[in-house]
Coordinates of C-alpha atoms in Angstrom, one line a residue:
M1 CA 115.9 97.3 44.5
A2 CA 112.1 96.7 44.4
T3 CA 110.1 98.7 46.8
G4 CA 107.0 96.4 46.9
K5 CA 106.5 93.5 49.2
M6 CA 109.0 90.7 48.6
T7 CA 109.0 87.0 49.4
M8 CA 111.5 85.6 51.7
Q9 CA 113.5 84.3 48.7
Q10 CA 113.4 87.8 47.0
L11 CA 114.7 89.4 50.2
L12 CA 117.5 87.1 50.6
G13 CA 118.4 87.5 47.0
H14 CA 119.0 91.1 47.7
L15 CA 121.3 90.4 50.7
D16 CA 124.8 89.3 50.9
L17 CA 125.1 87.0 54.0
A18 CA 128.6 85.7 53.1
T19 CA 130.3 87.4 56.0
V20 CA 127.6 86.5 58.6
A21 CA 128.0 83.3 60.7
T22 CA 125.3 80.7 59.9
D23 CA 124.8 80.2 63.6
H24 CA 124.4 83.8 64.5
A25 CA 122.3 84.1 67.6
S26 CA 118.9 85.8 67.3
D27 CA 119.6 88.1 70.3
A28 CA 123.2 89.0 69.3
T29 CA 123.9 92.3 67.6
L30 CA 124.8 92.4 63.9
R31 CA 128.1 94.3 63.8
P32 CA 129.1 96.7 61.0
T33 CA 131.3 95.1 58.2
V34 CA 130.0 91.6 59.2
A35 CA 126.4 92.5 59.0
P36 CA 124.2 91.4 56.0
R37 CA 124.8 93.8 53.2
F38 CA 122.4 94.8 50.3
R39 CA 123.8 93.7 47.0
A40 CA 124.6 96.8 44.9
D41 CA 127.9 96.6 43.3
G42 CA 128.8 93.3 44.7
S43 CA 129.6 92.1 48.1
A44 CA 131.4 94.5 50.4
P45 CA 135.2 93.7 50.5
R46 CA 136.8 92.8 53.7
A47 CA 140.5 92.8 54.5
T48 CA 142.0 89.4 54.1
A49 CA 144.9 89.7 56.5
P50 CA 144.5 91.6 59.8
Q51 CA 147.2 94.2 60.4
K52 CA 149.1 93.7 63.6
K53 CA 149.5 97.5 64.1
L54 CA 147.5 100.6 63.2
P55 CA 148.9 103.7 61.7
P56 CA 149.5 106.4 64.2
P57 CA 146.4 108.2 65.3
A58 CA 145.6 111.8 64.3
E59 CA 146.8 114.3 66.8
G60 CA 143.3 115.1 68.1
D61 CA 142.8 111.4 69.0
R62 CA 145.9 111.3 71.4
S63 CA 145.7 111.5 75.1
S64 CA 148.3 112.1 77.7
E65 CA 146.2 110.9 80.7
E66 CA 147.7 107.8 82.2
V67 CA 145.7 104.7 83.1
R68 CA 146.9 101.5 84.6
I69 CA 145.2 98.2 83.5
L70 CA 144.2 96.0 86.3
G71 CA 142.6 93.1 84.5
P72 CA 139.9 92.0 82.1
L73 CA 136.2 92.7 82.7
A74 CA 134.3 91.3 79.7
E75 CA 134.4 90.7 75.9
G76 CA 132.1 91.5 73.1
G77 CA 132.0 90.8 69.4
M78 CA 134.8 92.9 68.3
G79 CA 135.9 94.6 71.5
Q80 CA 137.0 93.9 75.1
L81 CA 136.7 95.6 78.3
F82 CA 139.5 96.1 80.9
L83 CA 139.4 97.2 84.5
A84 CA 141.8 100.1 85.0
E85 CA 142.9 102.8 87.5
Q86 CA 142.8 106.3 86.3
G87 CA 145.9 108.4 87.1
G88 CA 146.2 110.3 90.3
L89 CA 142.5 110.1 90.7
R90 CA 142.7 106.4 91.9
R91 CA 139.4 106.0 90.2
H92 CA 138.4 102.7 88.8
V93 CA 137.3 102.8 85.1
A94 CA 136.5 100.5 82.3
I95 CA 138.5 100.7 79.1
K96 CA 136.9 99.5 75.9
T97 CA 139.3 98.6 73.0
L98 CA 139.6 96.3 70.0
K99 CA 140.5 92.6 70.2
D100 CA 143.6 91.7 68.4
E101 CA 141.7 89.9 65.5
F102 CA 139.8 93.2 64.9
L103 CA 142.9 95.5 64.6
E104 CA 141.7 96.9 61.3
P105 CA 141.2 100.6 60.4
A106 CA 137.4 100.1 59.7
F107 CA 136.9 98.7 63.1
A108 CA 139.1 101.4 64.7
Q109 CA 137.1 104.0 63.0
R110 CA 133.8 102.5 64.2
L111 CA 135.2 102.6 67.7
L112 CA 136.2 106.1 67.3
R113 CA 132.8 107.0 66.1
E114 CA 131.3 105.3 69.1
A115 CA 133.5 107.5 71.3
R116 CA 132.4 110.6 69.5
I117 CA 128.6 109.7 69.9
L118 CA 129.1 109.0 73.6
G119 CA 130.7 112.4 73.8
L120 CA 127.5 113.9 72.2
V121 CA 125.0 112.0 74.3
E122 CA 126.1 112.9 77.8
H123 CA 123.0 112.0 79.8
P124 CA 122.4 110.5 83.4
N125 CA 121.3 107.3 81.7
V126 CA 124.2 106.9 79.4
V127 CA 127.6 105.6 80.5
P128 CA 129.9 108.6 80.8
L129 CA 133.0 108.7 78.6
H130 CA 135.8 110.1 80.6
A131 CA 138.6 110.2 78.0
L132 CA 139.7 108.8 74.6
H133 CA 143.2 107.1 74.6
T134 CA 145.2 105.0 72.3
D135 CA 147.0 101.8 73.5
E136 CA 150.4 100.5 72.6
R137 CA 148.9 99.0 69.4
N138 CA 147.6 102.5 68.3
A139 CA 144.0 101.0 68.8
P140 CA 141.5 103.4 70.3
A141 CA 140.8 103.0 74.0
L142 CA 137.6 104.5 75.5
V143 CA 138.0 105.4 79.2
M144 CA 134.5 105.0 80.6
K145 CA 132.7 104.8 83.9
R146 CA 132.9 101.3 85.4
I147 CA 129.4 99.9 85.7
E148 CA 128.8 97.5 88.5
G149 CA 125.4 95.8 88.0
V150 CA 123.5 93.3 85.7
P151 CA 121.9 93.5 82.2
W152 CA 118.2 94.3 82.5
R153 CA 117.4 91.2 80.6
V154 CA 118.7 89.2 83.6
L155 CA 116.1 90.7 85.9
L156 CA 113.4 90.2 83.3
R157 CA 114.1 86.6 83.4
D158 CA 114.4 86.3 87.2
D159 CA 111.7 88.0 89.5
H160 CA 113.8 86.9 92.5
H161 CA 117.2 88.2 91.4
P162 CA 119.0 89.8 94.4
A163 CA 119.8 92.8 92.2
F164 CA 116.1 94.0 92.6
P165 CA 115.9 96.8 95.0
A166 CA 114.1 96.0 98.3
D167 CA 111.2 98.3 97.6
A168 CA 110.6 97.0 94.0
R169 CA 107.7 94.9 95.1
D170 CA 105.6 95.8 92.0
R171 CA 107.7 94.3 89.4
L172 CA 105.7 95.6 86.5
A173 CA 105.8 99.1 87.8
W174 CA 109.6 98.8 88.4
H175 CA 110.2 97.5 85.0
L176 CA 108.1 100.4 83.4
Q177 CA 110.1 102.9 85.4
V178 CA 113.4 101.5 83.9
F179 CA 111.8 101.5 80.5
M180 CA 110.9 105.2 80.9
R181 CA 114.5 106.1 81.9
V182 CA 115.8 104.3 78.9
C183 CA 113.3 106.5 76.8
D184 CA 114.8 109.5 78.4
A185 CA 118.3 108.6 77.3
V186 CA 117.1 107.8 73.7
H187 CA 115.0 111.0 73.5
Y188 CA 118.1 113.0 74.6
A189 CA 120.2 111.3 71.9
H190 CA 117.6 112.1 69.2
S191 CA 117.8 115.8 70.4
R192 CA 121.5 115.5 69.6
G193 CA 120.9 114.0 66.2
I194 CA 121.8 110.3 67.1
L195 CA 119.9 107.1 66.5
H196 CA 120.9 104.1 68.7
L197 CA 119.4 101.3 66.5
D198 CA 120.3 98.4 68.9
L199 CA 117.7 99.0 71.7
K200 CA 117.0 95.8 73.7
P201 CA 117.1 94.7 77.4
D202 CA 120.6 93.3 77.0
N203 CA 121.9 96.8 76.3
V204 CA 120.5 98.3 79.4
M205 CA 122.5 97.9 82.6
I206 CA 121.0 98.2 86.1
G207 CA 123.6 99.3 88.6
S208 CA 123.8 98.4 92.2
F209 CA 122.4 101.7 93.3
R210 CA 119.4 101.8 91.0
E211 CA 121.3 103.3 88.2
V212 CA 120.0 102.7 84.6
Y213 CA 122.4 102.9 81.8
L214 CA 121.8 102.5 78.0
V215 CA 125.0 100.9 76.6
D216 CA 126.5 99.7 73.4
W217 CA 126.3 102.6 70.9
G218 CA 128.5 100.7 68.5
V219 CA 125.9 100.7 65.6
A220 CA 124.5 104.2 66.4
V221 CA 124.1 106.6 63.4
A222 CA 123.6 110.3 62.9
I223 CA 120.7 112.1 61.4
H224 CA 121.8 115.6 61.8
P225 CA 123.6 117.2 58.8
D226 CA 126.3 118.7 60.7
H227 CA 127.6 115.3 61.6
R228 CA 128.1 114.3 58.0
G229 CA 131.7 113.2 57.3
W230 CA 132.4 112.9 61.1
L231 CA 129.9 110.2 62.1
P232 CA 128.0 107.6 60.0
M233 CA 124.8 109.0 58.7
A234 CA 121.5 107.2 58.6
D235 CA 121.0 107.8 54.9
E236 CA 124.4 106.1 54.2
I237 CA 123.5 102.8 55.8
R238 CA 123.6 99.9 53.3
E239 CA 123.7 97.1 55.8
I240 CA 121.5 95.6 58.4
L241 CA 122.5 96.8 61.9
G242 CA 121.1 95.9 65.2
T243 CA 119.7 92.7 66.6
P244 CA 117.4 90.5 64.4
A245 CA 114.9 89.6 67.1
Y246 CA 114.0 93.2 67.4
L247 CA 114.6 94.9 64.1
A248 CA 112.1 97.5 62.7
P249 CA 111.0 96.7 59.1
E250 CA 112.7 99.6 57.6
M251 CA 116.0 98.3 59.1
V252 CA 115.6 95.1 57.0
D253 CA 114.6 96.9 53.7
V254 CA 116.3 100.4 53.7
A255 CA 114.8 100.9 50.3
R256 CA 111.5 101.5 52.0
Q257 CA 112.5 104.6 53.8
T258 CA 115.5 106.1 55.5
L259 CA 115.9 105.4 59.3
D260 CA 114.7 108.2 61.6
V261 CA 113.6 108.6 65.2
R262 CA 110.6 106.3 64.8
T263 CA 112.9 103.5 64.0
D264 CA 114.2 103.7 67.7
V265 CA 110.5 104.0 68.7
Y266 CA 109.8 100.7 67.1
L267 CA 112.8 99.2 68.9
L268 CA 111.6 100.6 72.2
G269 CA 108.3 99.1 71.5
A270 CA 110.0 95.8 70.8
T271 CA 111.8 96.2 74.1
L272 CA 108.6 96.8 76.0
Y273 CA 107.1 93.8 74.2
E274 CA 109.9 91.7 75.8
V275 CA 109.2 93.3 79.2
L276 CA 105.6 92.2 79.0
T277 CA 106.0 88.8 77.5
G278 CA 109.4 87.6 78.4
A279 CA 110.6 87.2 74.7
P280 CA 111.5 89.5 71.9
P281 CA 108.9 90.0 69.1
H282 CA 110.5 88.3 66.1
R283 CA 110.9 84.6 66.0
G284 CA 112.5 82.2 63.6
A285 CA 114.5 79.0 63.4
S286 CA 117.3 80.7 61.5
L287 CA 118.7 84.1 60.9
Q288 CA 116.9 84.2 57.5
E289 CA 113.6 83.5 59.2
L290 CA 114.3 86.2 61.8
L291 CA 115.1 88.7 59.1
Y292 CA 112.0 88.0 57.2
A293 CA 109.8 88.1 60.3
A294 CA 111.3 91.6 60.9
Y295 CA 110.6 92.4 57.2
E296 CA 106.9 91.3 57.4
A297 CA 106.5 93.2 60.8
E298 CA 103.1 91.7 61.6
R299 CA 101.2 93.7 64.3
P300 CA 102.1 92.0 67.5
T301 CA 99.5 90.3 69.7
L302 CA 100.0 90.2 73.4
P303 CA 98.6 87.8 75.9
P304 CA 95.3 88.7 77.9
S305 CA 97.5 89.0 81.0
V306 CA 99.0 92.2 79.7
P307 CA 97.0 95.3 80.7
R308 CA 94.9 96.5 77.7
E309 CA 96.3 99.9 77.7
L310 CA 99.9 98.7 77.7
A311 CA 99.2 96.4 74.9
R312 CA 97.8 99.2 72.8
I313 CA 101.0 101.2 73.5
V314 CA 103.2 98.3 72.3
Q315 CA 101.1 97.9 69.1
R316 CA 101.2 101.6 68.3
A317 CA 105.0 101.7 68.8
M318 CA 105.5 98.7 66.6
E319 CA 103.2 99.7 63.7
P320 CA 104.7 98.6 60.5
D321 CA 103.9 101.9 58.9
R322 CA 106.1 104.2 60.9
N323 CA 103.7 107.2 60.2
A324 CA 101.2 105.3 62.5
R325 CA 103.7 105.0 65.3
F326 CA 104.2 107.6 68.1
E327 CA 105.8 110.6 66.5
D328 CA 108.8 110.5 68.9
V329 CA 110.1 108.8 72.0
E330 CA 108.8 111.3 74.3
A331 CA 105.2 110.5 73.2
L332 CA 105.9 106.9 73.9
R333 CA 107.3 107.5 77.3
S334 CA 104.3 109.9 78.1
A335 CA 101.9 107.1 77.2
V336 CA 103.7 104.6 79.5
A337 CA 103.8 107.3 82.3
A338 CA 100.0 107.8 81.8
F339 CA 99.5 104.1 82.2
L340 CA 101.5 104.1 85.5
D341 CA 99.5 107.2 86.6
H342 CA 96.3 105.2 86.0
R343 CA 97.6 102.3 88.0
N344 CA 98.5 104.7 90.9
A345 CA 95.1 106.3 90.5
L346 CA 93.4 102.9 91.0
E347 CA 95.4 102.2 94.0
M348 CA 94.8 105.6 95.4
A349 CA 91.1 105.2 94.9
R350 CA 91.1 101.8 96.6
L351 CA 92.8 103.1 99.7
A352 CA 90.4 106.1 99.7
R353 CA 87.4 103.8 99.4
S354 CA 88.7 101.8 102.3
A355 CA 89.1 105.1 104.4
L356 CA 85.5 106.0 103.4
T357 CA 84.2 102.7 104.5
D358 CA 86.0 103.2 107.9
L359 CA 84.7 106.8 108.2
R360 CA 81.1 105.6 107.7
A361 CA 81.5 102.9 110.3
R362 CA 82.9 105.3 112.7
L363 CA 80.1 107.9 112.1
A364 CA 77.6 105.1 112.6
E365 CA 78.8 104.7 116.2
E366 CA 78.4 108.4 116.9
P367 CA 75.2 109.6 118.8
A368 CA 72.9 111.6 116.7
G369 CA 72.6 115.4 117.3
P370 CA 75.2 117.9 118.6
P371 CA 77.1 116.4 121.5
R372 CA 77.1 118.4 124.8
I373 CA 80.7 117.5 125.4
R374 CA 82.8 116.8 122.3
N375 CA 85.3 113.9 122.4
T376 CA 88.3 115.5 120.8
A377 CA 90.1 112.3 120.2
T378 CA 87.0 110.8 118.3
A379 CA 86.6 114.0 116.3
A380 CA 90.3 114.0 115.3
K381 CA 89.9 110.3 114.2
I382 CA 86.9 111.2 112.1
H383 CA 88.7 114.2 110.4
R384 CA 91.7 112.1 109.7
L385 CA 89.6 109.4 108.0
F386 CA 87.9 112.1 106.0
A387 CA 91.1 113.7 105.0
R388 CA 92.6 110.4 103.8
A389 CA 89.4 109.6 101.7
R390 CA 89.2 113.1 100.4
F391 CA 92.8 113.4 99.5
G392 CA 92.9 109.9 98.0
F393 CA 90.0 110.4 95.6
A394 CA 91.2 113.9 94.7
E395 CA 94.7 112.6 93.9
A396 CA 93.2 109.7 91.8
L397 CA 91.3 112.2 89.9
R398 CA 94.3 114.5 89.4
Q399 CA 96.1 111.6 88.0
W400 CA 93.2 110.3 86.0
P401 CA 90.5 112.8 85.5
E402 CA 88.4 110.4 83.6
S403 CA 88.1 107.9 86.6
T404 CA 84.3 107.5 87.3
N405 CA 85.2 105.4 90.3
A406 CA 87.3 108.1 91.9
A407 CA 84.7 110.8 91.1
S408 CA 81.8 108.8 92.7
G409 CA 83.9 108.1 95.7
Q410 CA 84.9 111.8 96.1
R411 CA 81.2 112.7 95.9
A412 CA 80.2 110.1 98.5
T413 CA 82.9 111.3 100.9
L414 CA 81.9 114.9 100.6
L415 CA 78.3 114.2 101.1
T416 CA 79.0 111.9 104.0
M417 CA 81.0 114.5 105.8
C418 CA 78.4 117.2 105.0
R419 CA 75.8 115.1 106.7
Y420 CA 78.0 114.8 109.7
H421 CA 78.4 118.5 110.0
L422 CA 74.7 119.2 109.6
D423 CA 73.9 116.6 112.3
R424 CA 76.0 118.7 114.7
G425 CA 74.7 122.0 113.5
E426 CA 77.9 123.1 111.7
A427 CA 76.1 124.6 108.7
A428 CA 79.2 126.6 107.5
S429 CA 81.4 123.6 107.4
A430 CA 78.6 121.7 105.4
E431 CA 78.1 124.5 103.1
G432 CA 81.8 124.7 102.4
L433 CA 81.8 120.9 101.3
L434 CA 78.7 121.5 99.3
D435 CA 80.5 124.2 97.3
E436 CA 82.7 121.5 95.9
L437 CA 79.8 119.5 94.5
E438 CA 77.8 119.9 91.4
D439 CA 74.3 121.3 91.9
D440 CA 71.6 118.6 92.0
T441 CA 68.4 117.5 93.9
E442 CA 70.4 116.0 96.8
T443 CA 72.8 118.9 97.1
R444 CA 70.0 121.5 96.9
A445 CA 68.2 119.7 99.7
L446 CA 71.3 119.7 101.9
R447 CA 71.9 123.4 101.1
A448 CA 68.3 124.2 102.2
E449 CA 68.9 122.4 105.4
A450 CA 72.1 124.2 105.9
A451 CA 70.5 127.6 105.3
A452 CA 67.8 126.9 107.9
Q453 CA 70.4 126.0 110.4
R454 CA 72.2 129.2 109.7
R455 CA 69.1 131.2 110.2
S456 CA 68.5 129.4 113.5
A457 CA 72.1 130.0 114.6
A458 CA 71.8 133.6 113.6
D459 CA 68.6 134.1 115.7
L460 CA 70.3 132.3 118.6
E461 CA 73.3 134.5 118.2
R462 CA 71.3 137.7 118.2
L463 CA 69.6 136.4 121.4
K464 CA 72.9 135.7 123.0
H465 CA 74.1 139.2 121.8
E466 CA 71.1 140.8 123.5
E467 CA 71.5 139.0 126.7
S468 CA 75.3 139.2 126.9
A469 CA 76.4 140.9 130.1
R470 CA 79.9 141.4 128.7
L471 CA 78.9 144.2 126.2
G472 CA 79.4 147.6 127.5
E473 CA 81.1 146.3 130.8
G474 CA 84.0 148.7 130.6
A475 CA 81.8 151.8 129.8
R476 CA 79.4 150.9 132.6
A477 CA 82.3 150.5 135.1
R478 CA 83.8 153.8 134.2
L479 CA 80.4 155.6 134.4
L480 CA 79.7 154.0 137.8
L481 CA 83.1 155.0 139.1
F482 CA 82.4 158.5 137.8
V483 CA 79.1 158.9 139.7
G484 CA 80.4 157.3 142.8
G485 CA 83.5 159.5 142.8
L486 CA 81.4 162.7 142.5
V487 CA 79.1 161.4 145.4
A488 CA 82.1 160.7 147.4
L489 CA 83.9 163.9 146.7
A490 CA 80.8 166.1 147.5
S491 CA 80.0 164.2 150.7
S492 CA 83.7 164.4 151.8
V493 CA 83.8 168.2 151.3
A494 CA 80.5 168.6 153.0
W495 CA 81.6 166.5 156.0
I496 CA 84.8 168.6 156.3
G497 CA 82.8 171.8 156.2
E498 CA 80.6 170.5 158.9
Q499 CA 83.6 169.4 161.1
T500 CA 85.1 172.8 160.7
G501 CA 81.9 174.7 161.3
I502 CA 81.8 176.5 157.9
Y503 CA 78.9 174.4 156.4
E504 CA 75.7 173.0 157.6
W505 CA 73.9 170.2 155.8
R506 CA 70.3 170.9 154.6
G507 CA 67.9 168.5 152.9
W508 CA 67.4 170.8 149.9
H509 CA 71.1 170.5 149.2
G510 CA 70.8 166.8 148.6
V511 CA 68.1 167.6 146.1
V512 CA 70.2 170.1 144.2
F513 CA 73.2 167.8 144.2
G514 CA 71.1 164.9 143.1
V515 CA 69.8 166.8 140.2
V516 CA 73.3 168.0 139.2
L517 CA 74.6 164.4 139.5
L518 CA 71.8 163.1 137.3
L519 CA 72.7 165.6 134.7
A520 CA 76.3 164.8 134.9
G521 CA 75.7 161.1 134.7
A522 CA 73.2 161.6 131.7
A523 CA 75.8 163.6 129.8
A524 CA 78.5 161.0 130.4
A525 CA 76.1 158.2 129.4
F526 CA 75.2 160.1 126.3
A527 CA 78.9 160.5 125.4
T528 CA 79.5 156.7 125.7
R529 CA 76.0 155.6 124.5
R530 CA 77.3 153.3 121.7
S531 CA 79.2 151.0 124.0
L532 CA 77.1 151.7 127.2
F533 CA 73.9 150.6 125.5
A534 CA 75.3 147.9 123.1
N535 CA 72.5 145.4 123.7
R536 CA 69.2 144.9 125.6
R537 CA 70.9 143.7 128.8
S538 CA 73.2 146.7 128.8
R539 CA 70.2 149.0 128.4
N540 CA 68.3 147.3 131.2
I541 CA 71.3 147.8 133.5
G542 CA 71.6 151.4 132.5
A543 CA 67.9 151.9 133.0
A544 CA 68.1 150.4 136.5
L545 CA 71.1 152.8 137.5
A546 CA 69.2 155.8 136.1
A547 CA 66.0 154.8 137.9
T548 CA 67.9 154.4 141.2
G549 CA 69.4 158.0 140.7
V550 CA 66.0 159.5 139.9
L551 CA 64.3 157.6 142.9
T552 CA 67.1 159.0 145.2
V553 CA 66.1 162.6 144.2
V554 CA 62.4 161.8 144.6
L555 CA 63.1 160.4 148.0
R556 CA 65.0 163.4 149.1
V557 CA 62.1 165.7 147.9
V558 CA 59.6 163.6 149.8
A559 CA 61.8 163.6 153.0
I560 CA 61.8 167.3 152.9
D561 CA 58.1 167.5 152.4
L562 CA 57.6 165.0 155.3
G563 CA 59.9 166.9 157.5
I564 CA 62.4 164.1 157.9
S565 CA 65.8 165.3 159.1
G566 CA 68.9 165.2 156.9
T567 CA 70.5 162.3 158.9
K568 CA 67.3 160.3 158.6
S569 CA 67.0 161.1 155.0
L570 CA 70.5 159.6 154.4
V571 CA 69.5 156.5 156.2
L572 CA 66.6 156.1 153.9
E573 CA 68.7 156.7 150.9
M574 CA 71.2 153.9 152.0
V575 CA 68.2 151.5 152.6
M576 CA 66.9 152.3 149.1
L577 CA 70.2 151.9 147.4
S578 CA 70.8 148.7 149.1
A579 CA 67.3 147.5 148.0
G580 CA 68.1 148.7 144.4
A581 CA 71.3 146.8 144.4
I582 CA 69.6 143.6 145.4
L583 CA 66.9 144.0 142.9
S584 CA 69.3 144.9 140.0
G585 CA 71.7 142.1 141.0
T586 CA 68.8 139.7 140.9
L587 CA 67.0 140.8 137.8
A588 CA 69.9 142.1 135.6
D589 CA 73.5 141.3 136.8
R590 CA 74.3 139.5 139.9
R591 CA 77.7 141.3 140.0
M592 CA 75.8 144.2 141.5
L593 CA 74.8 142.3 144.6
P594 CA 78.1 142.9 146.5
S595 CA 77.2 146.6 146.6
A596 CA 74.2 146.0 148.8
P597 CA 76.2 145.2 152.1
C598 CA 78.2 148.4 151.5
F599 CA 75.0 150.4 151.8
L600 CA 73.6 148.4 154.6
L601 CA 76.7 148.9 156.6
A602 CA 76.5 152.6 155.9
V603 CA 72.9 152.6 157.5
V604 CA 74.4 151.1 160.7
G605 CA 77.3 153.6 160.6
I606 CA 75.0 156.7 160.2
L607 CA 72.7 155.5 163.1
Q608 CA 75.9 154.9 165.3
M609 CA 77.7 158.1 164.3
P610 CA 75.2 160.6 163.0
T611 CA 77.8 163.4 163.2
H612 CA 79.9 161.6 160.6
A613 CA 77.0 160.6 158.4
L614 CA 78.4 162.4 155.3
A615 CA 81.7 160.7 155.7
I616 CA 80.1 157.3 155.9
V617 CA 78.0 158.2 152.8
A618 CA 81.2 159.0 151.0
A619 CA 82.8 155.7 152.0
A620 CA 79.6 153.8 150.9
A621 CA 79.6 155.5 147.6
L622 CA 83.2 154.6 146.8
S623 CA 83.0 151.0 148.1
G624 CA 79.5 150.3 146.7
T625 CA 80.3 151.5 143.2
G626 CA 84.0 150.4 143.4
V627 CA 83.2 146.7 144.1
V628 CA 80.8 146.5 141.1
A629 CA 83.0 148.5 138.7
Y630 CA 86.1 146.2 139.7
R631 CA 84.0 143.1 138.7
W632 CA 83.0 144.6 135.4
L633 CA 86.5 145.8 134.5
K634 CA 88.0 142.4 135.6
D635 CA 85.6 140.4 133.4
D636 CA 85.9 142.8 130.5
R637 CA 89.7 142.2 130.5
S638 CA 89.4 138.4 130.8
G639 CA 86.5 138.1 128.4
T640 CA 84.1 136.4 130.9
A641 CA 80.9 137.5 132.4
S642 CA 78.7 136.4 135.3

């Protein structure tokens, strides 16, 4: 056979069409033994008288599982389908067997080979073969899953067919999803060494529950050497198999090259062509014209309504030169998936752009500057809109990294929210968003503004730190209780000594005790200096307390020098302590104010009961220091400060 380009007459001269009906439909599969054959040693012989009964099958082809025929389901070219119930499982199955007029060994062997192929290509998108039986005529009977659904071609012709799922509003996307599942089945078959060779929408069934099944493996062939002698091999094909309206050029002229996985790639491209245009790629008024159109295999043109990227995918899959096609079915499927991703990316970017518009409109209604009282509901809405826009553009870029629309939208979203945070003095949040953007003049300006805000915020924070009354509260309270406790203890012991007559108060005793108390307080303050003097305010309070202690000692020395009696000296001390509490409470920490009444009451008590002056001093020391220490400890535990 010549391998160059032939005319239609030359091609037909190499074919024996004697067994093919002159009115063969363009979308009907050419079956083996009745398909056009290439003339080699003459026309292929065909049995003249059909046998009424086949020879007994081989032992391996028998099955003991019982099925009960319930009725006919459908008919094909050489076979028929029956509805049956499978044994004790009470499962409805479909049984595929031969028509009476095809009870010939060649057809029986072909059906057996189809069963073997189905056994090899177990896949979710291939109709499962449950068992292989023989009927009473000794004809093979394939027990298969019963499919309840419609051929894909029916749905391609009718956009309003009730078999469409309710959520299949985007018809193109839905059909492309079906196409990719068909690709999955074909790719798996190739991995098992099987070519389908009759891929078309009519051979895809859509189940009632969104199942997608690639059916009719009757003309499939093997390409794996281990299958030779058990299955028909691609390099043994000497007839035109498949459906004329979809044939790859090498299927019409097998002298060009042996069939391989790229032949199925072409057929899938032809199927996708029909999905997009509503008709198969090859056209002709007769079978001869169809076969020649497939032989010519002109590069298909698609209408402008077909997305450009999809058109390129179809054209590459249907390249006449199979070396220019997709290298395998998975590459074809990935290209379609990438197109769907792009469609999704565009939709995601559109929704994100809408959210960005809403975000800008909402921000335009916000007052400028940091709000004194934040509206949490408004802030939550702003952040929801930002999240929608940000995620939408990010997802669009993840699906389609080359999308300039999504990239510009993502940048605009981040800059918009960055400006929002800067207007509210939230420099850290703004800088976090700027980290996601490329460095340019605009982002550098925003970074400089954020840095200035951070410096101002740091200065304010340092000022707040220095003026915070919370720092050192616990240490101050414990030191105050320690000093007050020593005063109360010493005064109580001295009072008891006076009452029992074993001790008499002298002014110089107060001076000595005051010095000892100052030293003890200084030692305690030094031991807790880190927490006691943590900031400026703490140091000021500590200085006020220390000054009060020193002035108390000085007052006692002056009182001795002026000849003021011990009781009167104690009155002056209480007055001075009261004044010191008022000054410290006014200038440093108002929580010290409640101690002033304690010392003033002590003045009244001493004047009224001079014999119990030391006891009154002890009570004033405990109450005056205790009320202040209590407030400090309470606020330290609760984290508040006055």
